[in-house]
Amino acid sequence: MEDKISVIVATYNQEDTIARTLDSVLMQQCHVPIEIILGEDCSTDGTLAVCQRYADEHPDVIRLIANKQNKGLVDNYFDCILAAQGKYIADCAGDDFWTDPLKLEKEVCVMEQHPNVTMVLTRWNWFNETTRQISPGPTPPFPDGIIKGSEMLEPIVTQTNMNVYHLCTSLYRRDIFLKAYEEYPYLFRNKELATEDTQVAFMMALHGDFAYLPDVTMNYSIGKESASNTTNDERQFHFIRKIMNLCYYLTQQYQIHSSNVDRFFSRRLFALSMHAFRSHRPELYQETLKCEKEWHVRRTMPIRLAYTVMRHEWLWQIMLKVRLLFVAMKRRLS
């Protein structure tokens, strides 16, 4: 494992933004050498051509892994880490971009000065791809400086607004990842766990401390549909369901129990019920009932009301029409 930083750039169908991402990594000024592991996941647009051009122009820095078949984000991401050679891992998604040329330098200096720190995080901004407007991201609920990893475990599992961590701002230790990957393969390769960042952040907190820097170093792209941001209620239902599978596993495996955890699962169950309602899919309603039992969620009044509506097809159809009228009225007033 070399004393370098491996930057993971996993990309799929991002021909309009991947060059911007790579430029933001290439501009980094750091005393530790970097390599870019560029995982191109069998895109159907021109992403591969852009990636190949950058790999040809920067052969000493960029290692292009062009997948022959689409792996999906999670497998693509973890395969890139396994192919990396660096002591430290950073990542930048193919539609996000770093804004601070000293991002890696600031983070690696913290790592070198504090061997107990397993992950360094910074602040970030929202970047709307449609309007090109930049707005401040959420303020982390922790003070700047070093935070005990044991204090991070519950917040990592229960975060809902990405205000505890954003992996694309992070730098973390590859040896900790490899250790966790070997010990807990279920967390990293199970197809029912639809995320890559929660496992990484949780394992870093389990094996060390976090450090927060006050600097804004990244623009997070919004305004386009993605796996975590979609208007398709059925897809969003299955995405949330898989994330919650992971969260429930972690709370049970590591005995994380509190009233805050209970509220978190109640809120997410209600979110599932709303996606089931809007999609008008009875099988998703049944799946919501299964989740309630699996996660041992106590029904709140909003959940009870949602269930009441979906138990009666005639009422379900009426409420969907009411919702459409409400949405149309809201649009006229806005």
PDB file of N, CA and C in Angstrom, residues 24-122:
ATOM      1  N   SER A  24     -11.514  18.888 -11.639  1.00  0.00           N
ATOM      2  CA  SER A  24     -11.474  19.338 -10.243  1.00  0.00           C
ATOM      3  C   SER A  24     -10.532  18.470  -9.409  1.00  0.00           C
ATOM      4  N   VAL A  25     -10.343  17.220  -9.812  1.00  0.00           N
ATOM      5  CA  VAL A  25      -9.394  16.357  -9.112  1.00  0.00           C
ATOM      6  C   VAL A  25      -7.965  16.645  -9.584  1.00  0.00           C
ATOM      7  N   LEU A  26      -7.821  16.828 -10.881  1.00  0.00           N
ATOM      8  CA  LEU A  26      -6.487  17.086 -11.434  1.00  0.00           C
ATOM      9  C   LEU A  26      -5.890  18.401 -10.967  1.00  0.00           C
ATOM     10  N   MET A  27      -6.736  19.348 -10.532  1.00  0.00           N
ATOM     11  CA  MET A  27      -6.228  20.655 -10.082  1.00  0.00           C
ATOM     12  C   MET A  27      -5.691  20.599  -8.648  1.00  0.00           C
ATOM     13  N   GLN A  28      -5.825  19.465  -7.969  1.00  0.00           N
ATOM     14  CA  GLN A  28      -5.419  19.370  -6.577  1.00  0.00           C
ATOM     15  C   GLN A  28      -3.913  19.596  -6.407  1.00  0.00           C
ATOM     16  N   GLN A  29      -3.590  20.373  -5.382  1.00  0.00           N
ATOM     17  CA  GLN A  29      -2.197  20.674  -5.029  1.00  0.00           C
ATOM     18  C   GLN A  29      -1.915  19.988  -3.685  1.00  0.00           C
ATOM     19  N   CYS A  30      -1.200  18.886  -3.743  1.00  0.00           N
ATOM     20  CA  CYS A  30      -1.015  18.076  -2.540  1.00  0.00           C
ATOM     21  C   CYS A  30       0.401  17.522  -2.500  1.00  0.00           C
ATOM     22  N   HIS A  31       0.995  17.486  -1.300  1.00  0.00           N
ATOM     23  CA  HIS A  31       2.366  16.975  -1.178  1.00  0.00           C
ATOM     24  C   HIS A  31       2.405  15.453  -1.286  1.00  0.00           C
ATOM     25  N   VAL A  32       1.241  14.811  -1.179  1.00  0.00           N
ATOM     26  CA  VAL A  32       1.146  13.365  -1.360  1.00  0.00           C
ATOM     27  C   VAL A  32       0.665  13.099  -2.785  1.00  0.00           C
ATOM     28  N   PRO A  33       1.330  12.240  -3.538  1.00  0.00           N
ATOM     29  CA  PRO A  33       0.894  11.968  -4.918  1.00  0.00           C
ATOM     30  C   PRO A  33      -0.495  11.351  -4.958  1.00  0.00           C
ATOM     31  N   ILE A  34      -1.198  11.582  -6.060  1.00  0.00           N
ATOM     32  CA  ILE A  34      -2.534  11.034  -6.207  1.00  0.00           C
ATOM     33  C   ILE A  34      -2.620  10.157  -7.456  1.00  0.00           C
ATOM     34  N   GLU A  35      -3.553   9.234  -7.407  1.00  0.00           N
ATOM     35  CA  GLU A  35      -3.955   8.482  -8.588  1.00  0.00           C
ATOM     36  C   GLU A  35      -5.479   8.565  -8.675  1.00  0.00           C
ATOM     37  N   ILE A  36      -5.990   8.530  -9.885  1.00  0.00           N
ATOM     38  CA  ILE A  36      -7.437   8.532 -10.089  1.00  0.00           C
ATOM     39  C   ILE A  36      -7.838   7.164 -10.629  1.00  0.00           C
ATOM     40  N   ILE A  37      -8.690   6.472  -9.881  1.00  0.00           N
ATOM     41  CA  ILE A  37      -9.257   5.203 -10.342  1.00  0.00           C
ATOM     42  C   ILE A  37     -10.612   5.547 -10.952  1.00  0.00           C
ATOM     43  N   LEU A  38     -10.679   5.508 -12.261  1.00  0.00           N
ATOM     44  CA  LEU A  38     -11.853   5.965 -12.999  1.00  0.00           C
ATOM     45  C   LEU A  38     -12.672   4.751 -13.446  1.00  0.00           C
ATOM     46  N   GLY A  39     -13.765   4.489 -12.740  1.00  0.00           N
ATOM     47  CA  GLY A  39     -14.606   3.339 -13.037  1.00  0.00           C
ATOM     48  C   GLY A  39     -15.765   3.732 -13.939  1.00  0.00           C
ATOM     49  N   GLU A  40     -15.653   3.400 -15.225  1.00  0.00           N
ATOM     50  CA  GLU A  40     -16.697   3.733 -16.203  1.00  0.00           C
ATOM     51  C   GLU A  40     -17.594   2.507 -16.361  1.00  0.00           C
ATOM     52  N   ASP A  41     -18.885   2.658 -15.998  1.00  0.00           N
ATOM     53  CA  ASP A  41     -19.750   1.489 -15.817  1.00  0.00           C
ATOM     54  C   ASP A  41     -20.623   1.197 -17.031  1.00  0.00           C
ATOM     55  N   CYS A  42     -19.980   1.074 -18.200  1.00  0.00           N
ATOM     56  CA  CYS A  42     -20.689   0.656 -19.415  1.00  0.00           C
ATOM     57  C   CYS A  42     -21.799   1.640 -19.783  1.00  0.00           C
ATOM     58  N   SER A  43     -21.437   2.923 -19.853  1.00  0.00           N
ATOM     59  CA  SER A  43     -22.413   3.965 -20.178  1.00  0.00           C
ATOM     60  C   SER A  43     -22.977   3.789 -21.582  1.00  0.00           C
ATOM     61  N   THR A  44     -24.191   4.305 -21.759  1.00  0.00           N
ATOM     62  CA  THR A  44     -24.835   4.239 -23.078  1.00  0.00           C
ATOM     63  C   THR A  44     -24.712   5.555 -23.823  1.00  0.00           C
ATOM     64  N   ASP A  45     -24.084   6.554 -23.214  1.00  0.00           N
ATOM     65  CA  ASP A  45     -23.855   7.829 -23.892  1.00  0.00           C
ATOM     66  C   ASP A  45     -22.362   7.956 -24.203  1.00  0.00           C
ATOM     67  N   GLY A  46     -21.848   9.163 -24.259  1.00  0.00           N
ATOM     68  CA  GLY A  46     -20.448   9.376 -24.633  1.00  0.00           C
ATOM     69  C   GLY A  46     -19.480   9.463 -23.472  1.00  0.00           C
ATOM     70  N   THR A  47     -19.887   8.993 -22.300  1.00  0.00           N
ATOM     71  CA  THR A  47     -19.026   9.088 -21.120  1.00  0.00           C
ATOM     72  C   THR A  47     -17.691   8.371 -21.315  1.00  0.00           C
ATOM     73  N   LEU A  48     -17.724   7.173 -21.871  1.00  0.00           N
ATOM     74  CA  LEU A  48     -16.491   6.401 -22.035  1.00  0.00           C
ATOM     75  C   LEU A  48     -15.482   7.143 -22.904  1.00  0.00           C
ATOM     76  N   ALA A  49     -15.931   7.802 -23.961  1.00  0.00           N
ATOM     77  CA  ALA A  49     -15.026   8.533 -24.848  1.00  0.00           C
ATOM     78  C   ALA A  49     -14.330   9.660 -24.093  1.00  0.00           C
ATOM     79  N   VAL A  50     -15.081  10.364 -23.239  1.00  0.00           N
ATOM     80  CA  VAL A  50     -14.475  11.438 -22.439  1.00  0.00           C
ATOM     81  C   VAL A  50     -13.456  10.857 -21.473  1.00  0.00           C
ATOM     82  N   CYS A  51     -13.819   9.769 -20.821  1.00  0.00           N
ATOM     83  CA  CYS A  51     -12.906   9.127 -19.867  1.00  0.00           C
ATOM     84  C   CYS A  51     -11.630   8.649 -20.559  1.00  0.00           C
ATOM     85  N   GLN A  52     -11.775   8.067 -21.748  1.00  0.00           N
ATOM     86  CA  GLN A  52     -10.615   7.577 -22.476  1.00  0.00           C
ATOM     87  C   GLN A  52      -9.684   8.715 -22.870  1.00  0.00           C
ATOM     88  N   ARG A  53     -10.271   9.832 -23.257  1.00  0.00           N
ATOM     89  CA  ARG A  53      -9.451  11.001 -23.630  1.00  0.00           C
ATOM     90  C   ARG A  53      -8.640  11.488 -22.436  1.00  0.00           C
ATOM     91  N   TYR A  54      -9.268  11.565 -21.278  1.00  0.00           N
ATOM     92  CA  TYR A  54      -8.547  12.020 -20.084  1.00  0.00           C
ATOM     93  C   TYR A  54      -7.476  11.008 -19.675  1.00  0.00           C
ATOM     94  N   ALA A  55      -7.795   9.725 -19.786  1.00  0.00           N
ATOM     95  CA  ALA A  55      -6.803   8.696 -19.437  1.00  0.00           C
ATOM     96  C   ALA A  55      -5.599   8.762 -20.371  1.00  0.00           C
ATOM     97  N   ASP A  56      -5.833   9.056 -21.652  1.00  0.00           N
ATOM     98  CA  ASP A  56      -4.737   9.174 -22.620  1.00  0.00           C
ATOM     99  C   ASP A  56      -3.890  10.411 -22.339  1.00  0.00           C
ATOM    100  N   GLU A  57      -4.548  11.494 -21.896  1.00  0.00           N
ATOM    101  CA  GLU A  57      -3.829  12.738 -21.636  1.00  0.00           C
ATOM    102  C   GLU A  57      -3.076  12.710 -20.314  1.00  0.00           C
ATOM    103  N   HIS A  58      -3.509  11.866 -19.366  1.00  0.00           N
ATOM    104  CA  HIS A  58      -2.886  11.823 -18.035  1.00  0.00           C
ATOM    105  C   HIS A  58      -2.598  10.366 -17.647  1.00  0.00           C
ATOM    106  N   PRO A  59      -1.766   9.687 -18.426  1.00  0.00           N
ATOM    107  CA  PRO A  59      -1.532   8.249 -18.179  1.00  0.00           C
ATOM    108  C   PRO A  59      -0.835   7.955 -16.858  1.00  0.00           C
ATOM    109  N   ASP A  60      -0.116   8.921 -16.304  1.00  0.00           N
ATOM    110  CA  ASP A  60       0.592   8.701 -15.052  1.00  0.00           C
ATOM    111  C   ASP A  60      -0.313   8.890 -13.830  1.00  0.00           C
ATOM    112  N   VAL A  61      -1.501   9.450 -14.048  1.00  0.00           N
ATOM    113  CA  VAL A  61      -2.397   9.751 -12.934  1.00  0.00           C
ATOM    114  C   VAL A  61      -3.684   8.946 -13.009  1.00  0.00           C
ATOM    115  N   ILE A  62      -4.264   8.830 -14.196  1.00  0.00           N
ATOM    116  CA  ILE A  62      -5.586   8.220 -14.348  1.00  0.00           C
ATOM    117  C   ILE A  62      -5.468   6.771 -14.790  1.00  0.00           C
ATOM    118  N   ARG A  63      -6.113   5.887 -14.028  1.00  0.00           N
ATOM    119  CA  ARG A  63      -6.226   4.484 -14.400  1.00  0.00           C
ATOM    120  C   ARG A  63      -7.689   4.210 -14.726  1.00  0.00           C
ATOM    121  N   LEU A  64      -7.979   4.028 -16.005  1.00  0.00           N
ATOM    122  CA  LEU A  64      -9.349   3.821 -16.450  1.00  0.00           C
ATOM    123  C   LEU A  64      -9.728   2.342 -16.374  1.00  0.00           C
ATOM    124  N   ILE A  65     -10.825   2.073 -15.673  1.00  0.00           N
ATOM    125  CA  ILE A  65     -11.401   0.728 -15.634  1.00  0.00           C
ATOM    126  C   ILE A  65     -12.729   0.814 -16.381  1.00  0.00           C
ATOM    127  N   ALA A  66     -12.729   0.347 -17.619  1.00  0.00           N
ATOM    128  CA  ALA A  66     -13.928   0.394 -18.464  1.00  0.00           C
ATOM    129  C   ALA A  66     -14.656  -0.938 -18.355  1.00  0.00           C
ATOM    130  N   ASN A  67     -15.730  -0.961 -17.614  1.00  0.00           N
ATOM    131  CA  ASN A  67     -16.474  -2.202 -17.414  1.00  0.00           C
ATOM    132  C   ASN A  67     -17.122  -2.672 -18.708  1.00  0.00           C
ATOM    133  N   LYS A  68     -17.094  -3.956 -18.945  1.00  0.00           N
ATOM    134  CA  LYS A  68     -17.712  -4.532 -20.137  1.00  0.00           C
ATOM    135  C   LYS A  68     -19.214  -4.727 -19.949  1.00  0.00           C
ATOM    136  N   GLN A  69     -19.636  -4.886 -18.700  1.00  0.00           N
ATOM    137  CA  GLN A  69     -21.042  -4.977 -18.363  1.00  0.00           C
ATOM    138  C   GLN A  69     -21.328  -4.033 -17.207  1.00  0.00           C
ATOM    139  N   ASN A  70     -22.543  -3.511 -17.174  1.00  0.00           N
ATOM    140  CA  ASN A  70     -22.923  -2.584 -16.107  1.00  0.00           C
ATOM    141  C   ASN A  70     -22.988  -3.316 -14.771  1.00  0.00           C
ATOM    142  N   LYS A  71     -22.224  -2.811 -13.797  1.00  0.00           N
ATOM    143  CA  LYS A  71     -22.175  -3.433 -12.479  1.00  0.00           C
ATOM    144  C   LYS A  71     -23.145  -2.793 -11.491  1.00  0.00           C
ATOM    145  N   GLY A  72     -23.508  -1.546 -11.746  1.00  0.00           N
ATOM    146  CA  GLY A  72     -24.246  -0.787 -10.749  1.00  0.00           C
ATOM    147  C   GLY A  72     -23.269  -0.024  -9.874  1.00  0.00           C
ATOM    148  N   LEU A  73     -23.757   1.064  -9.266  1.00  0.00           N
ATOM    149  CA  LEU A  73     -22.878   1.970  -8.516  1.00  0.00           C
ATOM    150  C   LEU A  73     -22.115   1.270  -7.407  1.00  0.00           C
ATOM    151  N   VAL A  74     -22.800   0.455  -6.617  1.00  0.00           N
ATOM    152  CA  VAL A  74     -22.168  -0.122  -5.430  1.00  0.00           C
ATOM    153  C   VAL A  74     -21.000  -1.026  -5.804  1.00  0.00           C
ATOM    154  N   ASP A  75     -21.220  -1.982  -6.689  1.00  0.00           N
ATOM    155  CA  ASP A  75     -20.134  -2.882  -7.082  1.00  0.00           C
ATOM    156  C   ASP A  75     -19.034  -2.146  -7.830  1.00  0.00           C
ATOM    157  N   ASN A  76     -19.407  -1.196  -8.664  1.00  0.00           N
ATOM    158  CA  ASN A  76     -18.410  -0.421  -9.385  1.00  0.00           C
ATOM    159  C   ASN A  76     -17.508   0.337  -8.414  1.00  0.00           C
ATOM    160  N   TYR A  77     -18.119   0.944  -7.412  1.00  0.00           N
ATOM    161  CA  TYR A  77     -17.367   1.723  -6.432  1.00  0.00           C
ATOM    162  C   TYR A  77     -16.403   0.846  -5.634  1.00  0.00           C
ATOM    163  N   PHE A  78     -16.905  -0.253  -5.110  1.00  0.00           N
ATOM    164  CA  PHE A  78     -16.046  -1.106  -4.283  1.00  0.00           C
ATOM    165  C   PHE A  78     -14.969  -1.794  -5.109  1.00  0.00           C
ATOM    166  N   ASP A  79     -15.258  -2.138  -6.364  1.00  0.00           N
ATOM    167  CA  ASP A  79     -14.226  -2.716  -7.219  1.00  0.00           C
ATOM    168  C   ASP A  79     -13.111  -1.706  -7.477  1.00  0.00           C
ATOM    169  N   CYS A  80     -13.465  -0.444  -7.586  1.00  0.00           N
ATOM    170  CA  CYS A  80     -12.443   0.599  -7.781  1.00  0.00           C
ATOM    171  C   CYS A  80     -11.539   0.702  -6.557  1.00  0.00           C
ATOM    172  N   ILE A  81     -12.116   0.607  -5.370  1.00  0.00           N
ATOM    173  CA  ILE A  81     -11.292   0.659  -4.157  1.00  0.00           C
ATOM    174  C   ILE A  81     -10.337  -0.530  -4.108  1.00  0.00           C
ATOM    175  N   LEU A  82     -10.831  -1.696  -4.475  1.00  0.00           N
ATOM    176  CA  LEU A  82      -9.968  -2.879  -4.460  1.00  0.00           C
ATOM    177  C   LEU A  82      -8.834  -2.766  -5.472  1.00  0.00           C
ATOM    178  N   ALA A  83      -9.064  -2.003  -6.553  1.00  0.00           N
ATOM    179  CA  ALA A  83      -8.022  -1.810  -7.564  1.00  0.00           C
ATOM    180  C   ALA A  83      -7.052  -0.694  -7.186  1.00  0.00           C
ATOM    181  N   ALA A  84      -7.393   0.097  -6.188  1.00  0.00           N
ATOM    182  CA  ALA A  84      -6.553   1.234  -5.792  1.00  0.00           C
ATOM    183  C   ALA A  84      -5.276   0.763  -5.114  1.00  0.00           C
ATOM    184  N   GLN A  85      -4.285   1.636  -5.093  1.00  0.00           N
ATOM    185  CA  GLN A  85      -3.002   1.327  -4.483  1.00  0.00           C
ATOM    186  C   GLN A  85      -2.652   2.256  -3.325  1.00  0.00           C
ATOM    187  N   GLY A  86      -3.454   3.291  -3.121  1.00  0.00           N
ATOM    188  CA  GLY A  86      -3.100   4.319  -2.149  1.00  0.00           C
ATOM    189  C   GLY A  86      -3.366   3.935  -0.710  1.00  0.00           C
ATOM    190  N   LYS A  87      -2.731   4.661   0.165  1.00  0.00           N
ATOM    191  CA  LYS A  87      -2.936   4.524   1.602  1.00  0.00           C
ATOM    192  C   LYS A  87      -4.242   5.175   2.021  1.00  0.00           C
ATOM    193  N   TYR A  88      -4.635   6.218   1.266  1.00  0.00           N
ATOM    194  CA  TYR A  88      -5.851   6.962   1.561  1.00  0.00           C
ATOM    195  C   TYR A  88      -6.798   6.900   0.367  1.00  0.00           C
ATOM    196  N   ILE A  89      -8.102   6.979   0.665  1.00  0.00           N
ATOM    197  CA  ILE A  89      -9.133   6.976  -0.367  1.00  0.00           C
ATOM    198  C   ILE A  89      -9.931   8.269  -0.291  1.00  0.00           C
ATOM    199  N   ALA A  90     -10.126   8.880  -1.440  1.00  0.00           N
ATOM    200  CA  ALA A  90     -11.084   9.974  -1.579  1.00  0.00           C
ATOM    201  C   ALA A  90     -12.003   9.600  -2.729  1.00  0.00           C
ATOM    202  N   ASP A  91     -13.137  10.251  -2.828  1.00  0.00           N
ATOM    203  CA  ASP A  91     -13.958   9.982  -4.005  1.00  0.00           C
ATOM    204  C   ASP A  91     -14.725  11.226  -4.415  1.00  0.00           C
ATOM    205  N   CYS A  92     -15.029  11.280  -5.692  1.00  0.00           N
ATOM    206  CA  CYS A  92     -15.815  12.374  -6.246  1.00  0.00           C
ATOM    207  C   CYS A  92     -16.699  11.788  -7.335  1.00  0.00           C
ATOM    208  N   ALA A  93     -18.004  11.857  -7.129  1.00  0.00           N
ATOM    209  CA  ALA A  93     -18.940  11.281  -8.094  1.00  0.00           C
ATOM    210  C   ALA A  93     -18.837  12.003  -9.430  1.00  0.00           C
ATOM    211  N   GLY A  94     -19.248  11.304 -10.487  1.00  0.00           N
ATOM    212  CA  GLY A  94     -19.066  11.825 -11.835  1.00  0.00           C
ATOM    213  C   GLY A  94     -19.910  13.014 -12.209  1.00  0.00           C
ATOM    214  N   ASP A  95     -20.793  13.456 -11.305  1.00  0.00           N
ATOM    215  CA  ASP A  95     -21.539  14.691 -11.569  1.00  0.00           C
ATOM    216  C   ASP A  95     -21.258  15.769 -10.530  1.00  0.00           C
ATOM    217  N   ASP A  96     -20.466  15.454  -9.494  1.00  0.00           N
ATOM    218  CA  ASP A  96     -20.063  16.453  -8.508  1.00  0.00           C
ATOM    219  C   ASP A  96     -18.680  16.984  -8.876  1.00  0.00           C
ATOM    220  N   PHE A  97     -18.230  18.012  -8.178  1.00  0.00           N
ATOM    221  CA  PHE A  97     -16.882  18.506  -8.449  1.00  0.00           C
ATOM    222  C   PHE A  97     -16.338  19.275  -7.249  1.00  0.00           C
ATOM    223  N   TRP A  98     -15.037  19.094  -7.030  1.00  0.00           N
ATOM    224  CA  TRP A  98     -14.348  19.796  -5.956  1.00  0.00           C
ATOM    225  C   TRP A  98     -14.072  21.241  -6.369  1.00  0.00           C
ATOM    226  N   THR A  99     -14.090  22.134  -5.383  1.00  0.00           N
ATOM    227  CA  THR A  99     -13.914  23.564  -5.652  1.00  0.00           C
ATOM    228  C   THR A  99     -12.676  24.138  -4.984  1.00  0.00           C
ATOM    229  N   ASP A 100     -12.063  23.393  -4.113  1.00  0.00           N
ATOM    230  CA  ASP A 100     -10.890  23.858  -3.377  1.00  0.00           C
ATOM    231  C   ASP A 100      -9.669  23.068  -3.832  1.00  0.00           C
ATOM    232  N   PRO A 101      -8.678  23.710  -4.463  1.00  0.00           N
ATOM    233  CA  PRO A 101      -7.493  22.969  -4.937  1.00  0.00           C
ATOM    234  C   PRO A 101      -6.649  22.393  -3.809  1.00  0.00           C
ATOM    235  N   LEU A 102      -6.908  22.823  -2.570  1.00  0.00           N
ATOM    236  CA  LEU A 102      -6.155  22.306  -1.428  1.00  0.00           C
ATOM    237  C   LEU A 102      -6.969  21.328  -0.595  1.00  0.00           C
ATOM    238  N   LYS A 103      -8.073  20.854  -1.137  1.00  0.00           N
ATOM    239  CA  LYS A 103      -8.928  19.919  -0.388  1.00  0.00           C
ATOM    240  C   LYS A 103      -8.130  18.733   0.137  1.00  0.00           C
ATOM    241  N   LEU A 104      -7.468  18.004  -0.738  1.00  0.00           N
ATOM    242  CA  LEU A 104      -6.738  16.814  -0.326  1.00  0.00           C
ATOM    243  C   LEU A 104      -5.567  17.144   0.583  1.00  0.00           C
ATOM    244  N   GLU A 105      -4.909  18.252   0.311  1.00  0.00           N
ATOM    245  CA  GLU A 105      -3.771  18.661   1.140  1.00  0.00           C
ATOM    246  C   GLU A 105      -4.215  18.899   2.579  1.00  0.00           C
ATOM    247  N   LYS A 106      -5.310  19.601   2.766  1.00  0.00           N
ATOM    248  CA  LYS A 106      -5.810  19.881   4.113  1.00  0.00           C
ATOM    249  C   LYS A 106      -6.189  18.584   4.830  1.00  0.00           C
ATOM    250  N   GLU A 107      -6.818  17.695   4.111  1.00  0.00           N
ATOM    251  CA  GLU A 107      -7.301  16.466   4.739  1.00  0.00           C
ATOM    252  C   GLU A 107      -6.169  15.510   5.072  1.00  0.00           C
ATOM    253  N   VAL A 108      -5.218  15.359   4.165  1.00  0.00           N
ATOM    254  CA  VAL A 108      -4.144  14.401   4.423  1.00  0.00           C
ATOM    255  C   VAL A 108      -3.243  14.894   5.549  1.00  0.00           C
ATOM    256  N   CYS A 109      -3.124  16.202   5.705  1.00  0.00           N
ATOM    257  CA  CYS A 109      -2.340  16.742   6.823  1.00  0.00           C
ATOM    258  C   CYS A 109      -2.971  16.365   8.158  1.00  0.00           C
ATOM    259  N   VAL A 110      -4.299  16.380   8.217  1.00  0.00           N
ATOM    260  CA  VAL A 110      -4.982  15.942   9.441  1.00  0.00           C
ATOM    261  C   VAL A 110      -4.700  14.462   9.691  1.00  0.00           C
ATOM    262  N   MET A 111      -4.783  13.659   8.645  1.00  0.00           N
ATOM    263  CA  MET A 111      -4.515  12.225   8.776  1.00  0.00           C
ATOM    264  C   MET A 111      -3.096  11.967   9.290  1.00  0.00           C
ATOM    265  N   GLU A 112      -2.143  12.688   8.750  1.00  0.00           N
ATOM    266  CA  GLU A 112      -0.747  12.475   9.141  1.00  0.00           C
ATOM    267  C   GLU A 112      -0.494  12.915  10.575  1.00  0.00           C
ATOM    268  N   GLN A 113      -1.200  13.936  11.022  1.00  0.00           N
ATOM    269  CA  GLN A 113      -0.996  14.452  12.378  1.00  0.00           C
ATOM    270  C   GLN A 113      -1.782  13.668  13.429  1.00  0.00           C
ATOM    271  N   HIS A 114      -2.839  12.980  12.999  1.00  0.00           N
ATOM    272  CA  HIS A 114      -3.713  12.275  13.949  1.00  0.00           C
ATOM    273  C   HIS A 114      -3.959  10.843  13.447  1.00  0.00           C
ATOM    274  N   PRO A 115      -3.091   9.915  13.811  1.00  0.00           N
ATOM    275  CA  PRO A 115      -3.228   8.530  13.334  1.00  0.00           C
ATOM    276  C   PRO A 115      -4.535   7.862  13.744  1.00  0.00           C
ATOM    277  N   ASN A 116      -5.176   8.375  14.789  1.00  0.00           N
ATOM    278  CA  ASN A 116      -6.445   7.793  15.243  1.00  0.00           C
ATOM    279  C   ASN A 116      -7.627   8.222  14.373  1.00  0.00           C
ATOM    280  N   VAL A 117      -7.447   9.246  13.550  1.00  0.00           N
ATOM    281  CA  VAL A 117      -8.524   9.716  12.680  1.00  0.00           C
ATOM    282  C   VAL A 117      -8.616   8.817  11.452  1.00  0.00           C
ATOM    283  N   THR A 118      -9.777   8.261  11.220  1.00  0.00           N
ATOM    284  CA  THR A 118      -9.970   7.366  10.082  1.00  0.00           C
ATOM    285  C   THR A 118     -10.678   8.046   8.910  1.00  0.00           C
ATOM    286  N   MET A 119     -11.373   9.163   9.176  1.00  0.00           N
ATOM    287  CA  MET A 119     -12.079   9.882   8.104  1.00  0.00           C
ATOM    288  C   MET A 119     -12.072  11.371   8.391  1.00  0.00           C
ATOM    289  N   VAL A 120     -11.760  12.149   7.357  1.00  0.00           N
ATOM    290  CA  VAL A 120     -11.822  13.611   7.433  1.00  0.00           C
ATOM    291  C   VAL A 120     -12.925  14.078   6.498  1.00  0.00           C
ATOM    292  N   LEU A 121     -13.740  15.031   6.974  1.00  0.00           N
ATOM    293  CA  LEU A 121     -14.859  15.535   6.197  1.00  0.00           C
ATOM    294  C   LEU A 121     -14.831  17.053   6.140  1.00  0.00           C
ATOM    295  N   THR A 122     -15.398  17.604   5.087  1.00  0.00           N
ATOM    296  CA  THR A 122     -15.502  19.056   4.959  1.00  0.00           C
ATOM    297  C   THR A 122     -16.955  19.436   4.676  1.00  0.00           C
TER     298      THR A 122
END
